[in-house]
Tab-separated table of C-alpha atoms in Angstrom:
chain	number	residue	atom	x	y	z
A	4	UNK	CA	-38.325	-17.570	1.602
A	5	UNK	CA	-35.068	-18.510	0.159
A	6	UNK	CA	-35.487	-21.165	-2.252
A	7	UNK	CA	-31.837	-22.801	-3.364
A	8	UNK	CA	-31.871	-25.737	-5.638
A	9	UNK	CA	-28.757	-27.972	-5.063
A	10	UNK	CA	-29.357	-31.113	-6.845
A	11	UNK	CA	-31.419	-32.991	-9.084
A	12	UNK	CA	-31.511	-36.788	-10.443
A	13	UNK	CA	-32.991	-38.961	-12.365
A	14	UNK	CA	-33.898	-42.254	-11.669
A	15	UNK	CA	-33.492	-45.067	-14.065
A	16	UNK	CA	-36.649	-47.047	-13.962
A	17	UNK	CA	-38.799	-44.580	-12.730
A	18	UNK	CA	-38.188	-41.950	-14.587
A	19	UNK	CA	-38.708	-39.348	-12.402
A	20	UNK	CA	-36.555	-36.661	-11.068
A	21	UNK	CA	-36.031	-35.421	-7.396
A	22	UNK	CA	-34.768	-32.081	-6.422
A	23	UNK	CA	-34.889	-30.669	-3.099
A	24	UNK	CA	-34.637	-26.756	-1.744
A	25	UNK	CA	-34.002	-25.201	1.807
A	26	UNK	CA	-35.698	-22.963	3.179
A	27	UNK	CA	-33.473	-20.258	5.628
A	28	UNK	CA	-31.210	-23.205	6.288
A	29	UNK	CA	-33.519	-25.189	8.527
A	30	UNK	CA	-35.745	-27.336	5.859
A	31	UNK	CA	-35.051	-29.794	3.288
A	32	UNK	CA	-37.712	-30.018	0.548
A	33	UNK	CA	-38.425	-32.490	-1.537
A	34	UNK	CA	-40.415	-32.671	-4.497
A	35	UNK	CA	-40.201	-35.514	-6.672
A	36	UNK	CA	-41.978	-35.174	-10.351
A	37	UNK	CA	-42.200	-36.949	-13.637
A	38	UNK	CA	-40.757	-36.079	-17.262
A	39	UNK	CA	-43.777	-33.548	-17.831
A	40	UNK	CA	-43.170	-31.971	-14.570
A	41	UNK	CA	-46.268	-33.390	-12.920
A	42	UNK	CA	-45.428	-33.525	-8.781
A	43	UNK	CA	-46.289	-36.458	-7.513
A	44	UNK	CA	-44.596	-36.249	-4.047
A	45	UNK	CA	-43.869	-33.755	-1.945
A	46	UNK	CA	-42.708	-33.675	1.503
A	47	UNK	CA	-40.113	-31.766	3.879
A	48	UNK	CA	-37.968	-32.130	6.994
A	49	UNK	CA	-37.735	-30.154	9.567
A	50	UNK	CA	-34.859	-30.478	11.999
A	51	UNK	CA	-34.532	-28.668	15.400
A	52	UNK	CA	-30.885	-28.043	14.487
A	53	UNK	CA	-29.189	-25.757	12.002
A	54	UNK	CA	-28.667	-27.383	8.853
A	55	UNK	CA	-25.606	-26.603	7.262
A	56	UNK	CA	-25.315	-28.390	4.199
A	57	UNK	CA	-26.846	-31.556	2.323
A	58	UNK	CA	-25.905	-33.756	-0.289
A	59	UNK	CA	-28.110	-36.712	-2.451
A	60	UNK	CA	-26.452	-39.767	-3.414
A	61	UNK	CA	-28.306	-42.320	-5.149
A	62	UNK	CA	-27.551	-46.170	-4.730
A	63	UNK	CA	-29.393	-48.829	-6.959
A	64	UNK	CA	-31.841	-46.562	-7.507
A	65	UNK	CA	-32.379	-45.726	-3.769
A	66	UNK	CA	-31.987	-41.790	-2.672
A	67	UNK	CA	-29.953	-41.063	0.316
A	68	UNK	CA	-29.869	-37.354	1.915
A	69	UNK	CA	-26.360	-36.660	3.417
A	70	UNK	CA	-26.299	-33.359	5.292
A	71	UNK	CA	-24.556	-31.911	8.272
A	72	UNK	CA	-26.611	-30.055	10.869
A	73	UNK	CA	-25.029	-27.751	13.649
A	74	UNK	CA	-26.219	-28.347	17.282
A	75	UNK	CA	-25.744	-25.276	18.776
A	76	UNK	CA	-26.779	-26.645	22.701
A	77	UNK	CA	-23.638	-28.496	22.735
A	78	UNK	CA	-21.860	-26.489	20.341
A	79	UNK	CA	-21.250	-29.997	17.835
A	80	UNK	CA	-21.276	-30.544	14.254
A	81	UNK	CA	-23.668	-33.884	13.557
A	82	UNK	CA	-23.168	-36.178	10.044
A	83	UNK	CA	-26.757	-37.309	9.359
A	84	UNK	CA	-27.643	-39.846	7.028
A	85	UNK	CA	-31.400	-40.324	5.971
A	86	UNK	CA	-33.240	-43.087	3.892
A	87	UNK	CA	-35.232	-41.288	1.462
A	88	UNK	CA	-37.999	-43.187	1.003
A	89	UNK	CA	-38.384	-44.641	4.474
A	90	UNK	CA	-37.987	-40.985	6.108
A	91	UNK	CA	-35.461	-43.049	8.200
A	92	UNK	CA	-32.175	-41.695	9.534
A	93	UNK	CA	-29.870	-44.428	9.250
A	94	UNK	CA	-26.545	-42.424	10.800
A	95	UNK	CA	-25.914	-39.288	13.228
A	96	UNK	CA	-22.129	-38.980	13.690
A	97	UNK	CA	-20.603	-36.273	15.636
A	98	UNK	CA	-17.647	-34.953	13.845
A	99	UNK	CA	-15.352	-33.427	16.311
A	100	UNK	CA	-14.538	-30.073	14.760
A	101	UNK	CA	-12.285	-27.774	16.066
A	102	UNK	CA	-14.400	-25.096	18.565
A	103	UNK	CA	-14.176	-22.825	16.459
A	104	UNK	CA	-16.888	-20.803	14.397
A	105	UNK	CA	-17.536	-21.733	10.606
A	106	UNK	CA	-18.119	-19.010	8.282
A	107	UNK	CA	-19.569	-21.260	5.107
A	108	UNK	CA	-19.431	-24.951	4.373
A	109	UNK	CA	-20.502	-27.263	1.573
A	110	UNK	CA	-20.560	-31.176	0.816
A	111	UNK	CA	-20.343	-33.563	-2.403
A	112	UNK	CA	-20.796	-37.545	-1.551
A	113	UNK	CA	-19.828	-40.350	-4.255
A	114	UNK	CA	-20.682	-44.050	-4.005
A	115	UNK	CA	-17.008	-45.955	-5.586
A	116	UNK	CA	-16.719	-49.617	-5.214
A	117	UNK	CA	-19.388	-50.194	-2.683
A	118	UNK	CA	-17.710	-47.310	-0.480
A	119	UNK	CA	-19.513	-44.164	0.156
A	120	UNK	CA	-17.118	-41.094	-0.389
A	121	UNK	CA	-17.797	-37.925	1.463
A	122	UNK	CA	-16.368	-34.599	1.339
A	123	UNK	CA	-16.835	-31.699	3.211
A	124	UNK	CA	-15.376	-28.230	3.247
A	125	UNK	CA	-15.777	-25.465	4.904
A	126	UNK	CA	-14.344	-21.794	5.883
A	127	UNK	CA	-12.915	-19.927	8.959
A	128	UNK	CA	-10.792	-17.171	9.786
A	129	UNK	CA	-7.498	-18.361	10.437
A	130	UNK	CA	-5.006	-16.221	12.748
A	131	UNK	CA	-2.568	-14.029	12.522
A	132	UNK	CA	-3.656	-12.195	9.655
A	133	UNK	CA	-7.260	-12.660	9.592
A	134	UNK	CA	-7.150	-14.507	6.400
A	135	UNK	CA	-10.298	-16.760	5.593
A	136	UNK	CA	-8.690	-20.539	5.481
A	137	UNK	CA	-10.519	-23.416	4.288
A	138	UNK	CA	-10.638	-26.751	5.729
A	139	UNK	CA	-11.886	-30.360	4.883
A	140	UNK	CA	-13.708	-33.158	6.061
A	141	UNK	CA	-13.150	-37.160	4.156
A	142	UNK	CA	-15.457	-39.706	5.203
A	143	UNK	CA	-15.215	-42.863	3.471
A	144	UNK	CA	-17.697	-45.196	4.275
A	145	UNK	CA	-19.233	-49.101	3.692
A	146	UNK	CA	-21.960	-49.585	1.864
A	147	UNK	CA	-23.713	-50.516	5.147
A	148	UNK	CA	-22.951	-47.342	6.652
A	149	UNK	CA	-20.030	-48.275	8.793
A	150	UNK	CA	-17.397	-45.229	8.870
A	151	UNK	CA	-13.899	-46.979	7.655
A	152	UNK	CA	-12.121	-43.590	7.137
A	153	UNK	CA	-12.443	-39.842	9.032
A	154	UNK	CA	-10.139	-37.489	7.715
A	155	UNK	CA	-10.214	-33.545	9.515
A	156	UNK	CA	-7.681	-30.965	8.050
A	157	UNK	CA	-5.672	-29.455	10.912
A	158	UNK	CA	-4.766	-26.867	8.566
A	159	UNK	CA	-6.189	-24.954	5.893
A	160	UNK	CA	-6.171	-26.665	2.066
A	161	UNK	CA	-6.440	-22.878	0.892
A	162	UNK	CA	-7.512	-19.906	1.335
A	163	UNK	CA	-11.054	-18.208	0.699
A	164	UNK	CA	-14.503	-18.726	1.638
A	165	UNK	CA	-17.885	-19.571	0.366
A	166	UNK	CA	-16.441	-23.014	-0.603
A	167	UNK	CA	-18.530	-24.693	-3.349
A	168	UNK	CA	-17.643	-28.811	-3.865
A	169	UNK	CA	-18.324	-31.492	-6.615
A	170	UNK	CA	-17.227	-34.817	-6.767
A	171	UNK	CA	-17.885	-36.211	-9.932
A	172	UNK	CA	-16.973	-39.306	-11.860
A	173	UNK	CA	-14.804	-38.798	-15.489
A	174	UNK	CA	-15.413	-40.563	-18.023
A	175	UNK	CA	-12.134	-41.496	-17.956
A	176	UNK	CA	-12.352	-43.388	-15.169
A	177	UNK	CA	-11.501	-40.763	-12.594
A	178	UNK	CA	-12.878	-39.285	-9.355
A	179	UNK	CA	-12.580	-35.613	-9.858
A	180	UNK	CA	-12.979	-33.447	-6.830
A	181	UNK	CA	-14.215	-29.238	-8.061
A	182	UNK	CA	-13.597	-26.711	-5.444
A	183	UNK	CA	-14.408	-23.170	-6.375
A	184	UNK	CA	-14.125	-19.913	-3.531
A	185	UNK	CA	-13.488	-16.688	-3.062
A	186	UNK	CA	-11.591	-14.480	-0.852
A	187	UNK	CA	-12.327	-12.749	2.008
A	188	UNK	CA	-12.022	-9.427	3.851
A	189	UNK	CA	-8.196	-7.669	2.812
A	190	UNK	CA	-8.274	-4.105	3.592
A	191	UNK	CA	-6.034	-1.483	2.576
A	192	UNK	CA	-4.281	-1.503	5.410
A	193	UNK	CA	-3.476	-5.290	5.093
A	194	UNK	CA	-2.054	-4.175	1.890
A	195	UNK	CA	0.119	-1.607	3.621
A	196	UNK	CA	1.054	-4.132	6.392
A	197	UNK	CA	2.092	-6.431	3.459
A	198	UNK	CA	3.945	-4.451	1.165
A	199	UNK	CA	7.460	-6.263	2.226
A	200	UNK	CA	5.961	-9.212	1.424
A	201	UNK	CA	4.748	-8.523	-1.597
A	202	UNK	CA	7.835	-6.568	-2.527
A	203	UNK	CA	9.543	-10.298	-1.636
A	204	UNK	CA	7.620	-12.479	-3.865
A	205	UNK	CA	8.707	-9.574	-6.865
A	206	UNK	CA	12.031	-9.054	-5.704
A	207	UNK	CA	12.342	-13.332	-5.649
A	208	UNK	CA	10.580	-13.824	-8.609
A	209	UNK	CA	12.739	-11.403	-10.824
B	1	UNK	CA	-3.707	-14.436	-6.968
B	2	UNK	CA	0.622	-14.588	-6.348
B	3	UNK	CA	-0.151	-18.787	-6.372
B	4	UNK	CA	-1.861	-18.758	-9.867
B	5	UNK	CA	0.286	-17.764	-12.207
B	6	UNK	CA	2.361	-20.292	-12.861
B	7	UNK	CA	5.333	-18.485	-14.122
B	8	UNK	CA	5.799	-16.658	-11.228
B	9	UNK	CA	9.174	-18.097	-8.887
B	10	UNK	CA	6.518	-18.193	-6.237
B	11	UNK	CA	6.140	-21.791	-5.330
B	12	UNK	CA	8.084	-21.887	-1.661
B	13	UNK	CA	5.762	-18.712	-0.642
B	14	UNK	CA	2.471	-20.770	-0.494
B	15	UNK	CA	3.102	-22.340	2.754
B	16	UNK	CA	4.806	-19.162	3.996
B	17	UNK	CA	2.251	-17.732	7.205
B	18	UNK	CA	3.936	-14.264	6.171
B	19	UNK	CA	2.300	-14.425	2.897
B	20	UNK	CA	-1.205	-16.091	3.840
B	21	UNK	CA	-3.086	-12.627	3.553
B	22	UNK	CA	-1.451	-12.098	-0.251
B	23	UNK	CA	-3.619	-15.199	-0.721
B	24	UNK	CA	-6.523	-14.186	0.450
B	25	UNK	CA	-7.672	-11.188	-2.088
B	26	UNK	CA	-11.467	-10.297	-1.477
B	27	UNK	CA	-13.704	-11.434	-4.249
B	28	UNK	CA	-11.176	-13.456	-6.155
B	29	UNK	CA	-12.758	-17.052	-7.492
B	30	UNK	CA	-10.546	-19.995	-7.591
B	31	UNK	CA	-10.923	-23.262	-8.780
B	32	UNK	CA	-9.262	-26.625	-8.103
B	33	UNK	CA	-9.007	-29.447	-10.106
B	34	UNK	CA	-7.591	-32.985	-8.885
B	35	UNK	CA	-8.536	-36.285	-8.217
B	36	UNK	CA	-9.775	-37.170	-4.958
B	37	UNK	CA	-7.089	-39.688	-4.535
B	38	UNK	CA	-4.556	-36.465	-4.541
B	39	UNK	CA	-6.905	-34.017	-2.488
B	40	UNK	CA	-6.449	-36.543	-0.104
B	41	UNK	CA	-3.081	-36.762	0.409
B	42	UNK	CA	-2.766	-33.061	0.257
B	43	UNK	CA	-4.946	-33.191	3.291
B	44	UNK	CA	-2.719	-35.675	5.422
B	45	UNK	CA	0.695	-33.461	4.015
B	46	UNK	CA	-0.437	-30.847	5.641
B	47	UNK	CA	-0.007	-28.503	2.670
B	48	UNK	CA	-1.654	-25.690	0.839
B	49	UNK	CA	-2.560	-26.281	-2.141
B	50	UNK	CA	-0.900	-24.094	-4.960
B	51	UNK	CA	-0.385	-23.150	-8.753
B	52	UNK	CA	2.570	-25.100	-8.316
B	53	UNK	CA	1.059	-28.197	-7.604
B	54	UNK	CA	2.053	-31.476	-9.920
B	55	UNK	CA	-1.433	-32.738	-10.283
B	56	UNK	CA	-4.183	-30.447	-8.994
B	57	UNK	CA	-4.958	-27.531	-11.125
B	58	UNK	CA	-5.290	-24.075	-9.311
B	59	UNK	CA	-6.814	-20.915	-11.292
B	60	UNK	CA	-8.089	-17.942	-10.586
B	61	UNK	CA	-11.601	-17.915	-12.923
B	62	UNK	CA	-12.832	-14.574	-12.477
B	63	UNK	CA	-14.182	-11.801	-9.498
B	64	UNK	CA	-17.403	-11.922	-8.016
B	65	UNK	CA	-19.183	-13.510	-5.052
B	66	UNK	CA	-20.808	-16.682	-3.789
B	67	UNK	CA	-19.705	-19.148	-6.467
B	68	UNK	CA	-21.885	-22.697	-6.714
B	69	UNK	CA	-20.636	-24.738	-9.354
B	70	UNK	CA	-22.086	-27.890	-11.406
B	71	UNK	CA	-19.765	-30.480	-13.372
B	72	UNK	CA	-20.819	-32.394	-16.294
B	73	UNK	CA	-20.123	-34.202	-19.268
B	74	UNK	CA	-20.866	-32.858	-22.527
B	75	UNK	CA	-19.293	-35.373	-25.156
B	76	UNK	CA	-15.948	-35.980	-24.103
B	77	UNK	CA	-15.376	-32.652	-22.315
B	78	UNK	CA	-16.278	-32.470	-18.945
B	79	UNK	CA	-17.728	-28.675	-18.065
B	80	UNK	CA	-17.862	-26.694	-15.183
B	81	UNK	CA	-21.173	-24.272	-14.895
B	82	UNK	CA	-20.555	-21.644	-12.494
B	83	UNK	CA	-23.209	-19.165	-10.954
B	84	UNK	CA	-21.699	-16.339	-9.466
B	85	UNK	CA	-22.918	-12.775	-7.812
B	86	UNK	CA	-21.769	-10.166	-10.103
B	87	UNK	CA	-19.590	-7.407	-8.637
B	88	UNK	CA	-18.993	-4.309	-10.114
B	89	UNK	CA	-15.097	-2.974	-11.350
B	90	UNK	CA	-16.391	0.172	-8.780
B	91	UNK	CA	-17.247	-2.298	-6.014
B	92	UNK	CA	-13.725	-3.853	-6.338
B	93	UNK	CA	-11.363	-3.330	-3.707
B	94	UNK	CA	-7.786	-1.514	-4.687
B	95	UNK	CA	-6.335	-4.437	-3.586
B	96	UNK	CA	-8.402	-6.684	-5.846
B	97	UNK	CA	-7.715	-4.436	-8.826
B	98	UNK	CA	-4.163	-4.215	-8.668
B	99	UNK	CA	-3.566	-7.350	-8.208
B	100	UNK	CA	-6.338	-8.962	-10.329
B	101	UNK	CA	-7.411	-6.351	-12.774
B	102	UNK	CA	-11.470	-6.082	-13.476
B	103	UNK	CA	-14.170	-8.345	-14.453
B	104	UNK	CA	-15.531	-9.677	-17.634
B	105	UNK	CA	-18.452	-8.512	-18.502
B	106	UNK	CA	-20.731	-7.987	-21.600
B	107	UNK	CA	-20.561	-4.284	-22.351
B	108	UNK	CA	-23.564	-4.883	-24.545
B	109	UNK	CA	-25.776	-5.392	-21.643
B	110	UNK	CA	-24.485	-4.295	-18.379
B	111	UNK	CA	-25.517	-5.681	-14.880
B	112	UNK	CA	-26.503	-2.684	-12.876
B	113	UNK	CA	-27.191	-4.655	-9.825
B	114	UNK	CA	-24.020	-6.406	-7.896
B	115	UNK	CA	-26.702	-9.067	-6.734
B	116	UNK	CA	-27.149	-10.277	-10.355
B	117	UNK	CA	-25.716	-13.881	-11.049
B	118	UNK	CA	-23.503	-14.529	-13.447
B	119	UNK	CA	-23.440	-18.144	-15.332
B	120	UNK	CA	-20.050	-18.714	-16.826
B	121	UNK	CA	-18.856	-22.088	-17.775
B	122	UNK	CA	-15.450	-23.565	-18.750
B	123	UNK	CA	-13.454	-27.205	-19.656
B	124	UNK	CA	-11.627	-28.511	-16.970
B	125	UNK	CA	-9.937	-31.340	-18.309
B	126	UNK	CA	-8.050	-30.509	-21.180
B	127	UNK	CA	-5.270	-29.080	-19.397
B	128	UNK	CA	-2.028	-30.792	-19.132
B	129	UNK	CA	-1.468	-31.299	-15.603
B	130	UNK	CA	-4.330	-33.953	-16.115
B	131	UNK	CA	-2.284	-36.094	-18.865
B	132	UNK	CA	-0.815	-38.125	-16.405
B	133	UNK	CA	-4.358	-39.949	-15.696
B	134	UNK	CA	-5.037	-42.746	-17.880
B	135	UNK	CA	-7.703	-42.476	-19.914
C-alpha cells in the first residue's frame, strides 16, 4: 500500500483537520479527526479511472476535492470537482491535452476574489533531444463552478520532471505560485552529442 | 544548470532547441518562484522560463529525486519544506557532477540508502527579484 499524504486543513469552527492519502493512484482517502487525533470520519473514493492528481480547497468552511483522473478507454484527461461533504461531483471537464503520454503531473487550486484558481503541471518527453519538458494547465473558475478561463501550454515552461506545485497566498498580499523538478534521463552520449553546444554557451559567455 | 547562474551571458540560450538537453541534467532540483499573475503570462509568451527572468526566481536547490514541496509562513518569512529522495555523489551521473558538483549531506550521519528522503527547507522571499511587489 502506498500511503502519500498531500494535504491537510483545519477548519475554523470545527476544529478538526482533514487529510486524505491514495492508495496506488486509484483511491482518495479521507479521514477527518479532531485536535487529539480522535477519527471521527472516514471514508474513500474509488474511481474506475486513473487518478492522477488531487487537490483540497476549502471555501467558507466547505471542502472541495479537485483532482484529475485519466480515462484511458478514450485516451482523455477529465477535471473532476467533488463536494466533500455531499460525496457529490459537482464538475467533470475534459481537458483536451495533447495525445501524447504524461510522465508525472501535479495540481495546487486557490480560491481569489470569489474565483477558483487552478493549476496544473505536468511532464513529457519533448522531441528532438529527448529532453523531459514540462507543461501547464490554468483554470480559473466562478465561484459557481462555471470555467471563465482554460489556459494549455503549447510549449514547455521548463524543463524536468516530477513537477511538484503550490499556490499559496503571501502575506503580502501576493499569489505565489512554487514549482520544484528535476531532470530527466541525459546520458553520456547526450553529453558527447552536446559538447559544441556547451563549448558555445562558454565560448559566449567569456 | 547553464540557466541558473545568473552571471553567466547565457540568457538568449534558454529558448535555443539546440541547447534544451543542457537543460535537462538528470537529478538536478529546481525551483521557481513568481506570482501567478507572471506564470501566466509566461504561459501565453510562449517562453521558457529562465535565471534570467525579471520577476520569477529560478534556482537550482540541490540533487536528488522526487521533490514534493510545502510553503508556509513562519513570521514574516514565507518557507519552503522540501522532501526529497536522497541520491548518492556515486549514483550521480558524470554529467550531473560536472556540471553540478555533489550533494549536501551530513557527513555525521550518512544515508546509506538512495531511497531515504531528505527534508531541506529554505526562504523564498527575501530575494530581490521579489522587491518589486508591494508589500
Amino acid at each position: 500500500m502506498q500511503i502519500m499524504p498531500f494535504y491537510s486543513t483545519k477548519f475554523e469552527k470545527k476544529e478538526k483537520f482533514l487529510i486524505f492519502f491514495t492508495e496506488e493512484l486509484s483511491f482518495i482517502y479521507f479521514i477527518y479527526y479532531d485536535d487529539e487525533f480522535t477519527i471521527s470520519y472516514i471514508d474513500a473514493i474509488n474511481n474506475e479511472d486513473d487518478l492522477l492528481a488531487s487537490t483540497l480547497l476549502v471555501k467558507q468552511q466547505l471542502p472541495f476535492i479537485f483532482s484529475i483522473y485519466s480515462d484511458s478507454n478514450n485516451n482523455t484527461v477529465k477535471l473532476t470537482i467533488l463536494d466533500f461533504f455531499n460525496n457529490d461531483t459537482i464538475l467533470v471537464k475534459s481537458l483536451d491535452l495533447p495525445n501524447e503520454p504524461m510522465l508525472n503531473i501535479d495540481m495546487a487550486s486557490y480560491l481569489e476574489n470569489d474565483e477558483f484558481k487552478i493549476i496544473i503541471v505536468y511532464s513529457k518527453n519533448v522531441m528532438p533531444q529527448n529532453a523531459s519538458g514540462l507543461f501547464a494547465i490554468i483554470i480559473e473558475m466562478s465561484e459557481s463552478f462555471e470555467i471563465n478561463t482554460t489556459i494549455i501550454s503549447e510549449y514547455p515552461f521548463d524543463f524536468g520532471d516530477y513537477p511538484s506545485v503550490k499556490l499559496v497566498q503571501l502575506a503580502l498580499g501576493n499569489l505565489m505560485i512554487l514549482e520544484v523538478c528535476f531532470s530527466f534521463n541525459h546520458t553520456y552520449y547526450d553529453l558527447i552529442k552536446n559538447f559544441r553546444s556547451i563549448l558555445m554557451v562558454y565560448v559566449n559567455a567569456g | 544548470m547553464m540557466m541558473n547562474n545568473n552571471e553567466f551571458g547565457k540568457c538568449n540560450f534558454a529558448n535555443d532547441e539546440d541547447h534544451y538537453a543542457l537543460l535537462n541534467i538528470q537529478h538536478l532540483m529546481n525551483s521557481i518562484w513568481g506570482t501567478y499573475e507572471d506564470f501566466k503570462a509566461r504561459l501565453l509568451q510562449k517562453k521558457v522560463i529562465n535565471g534570467c527572468d525579471q520577476s520569477i526566481m529560478h534556482a537550482k536547490f540541490n540533487n536528488g529525486r522526487k521533490p514534493k514541496a510545502t510553503v508556509f509562513s513562519y513570521g514574516n518569512k514565507t518557507q519552503a519544506l522540501i522532501a526529497n529522495e536522497y541520491v548518492s555523489y556515486d549514483d550521480l551521473p558524470l554529467v550531473t557532477r560536472l556540471l553540478c558538483g555533489g550533494n549536501q549531506m551530513n557527513l555525521e550521519n550518512p544515508l546509506n540508502s538512495t531511497e531515504n528522503v531528505v527534508i531541506q527547507s529554505f526562504s523564498l522571499t527575501n530575494s530581490k527579484i521579489f522587491s518589486h511587489l508591494k508589500y
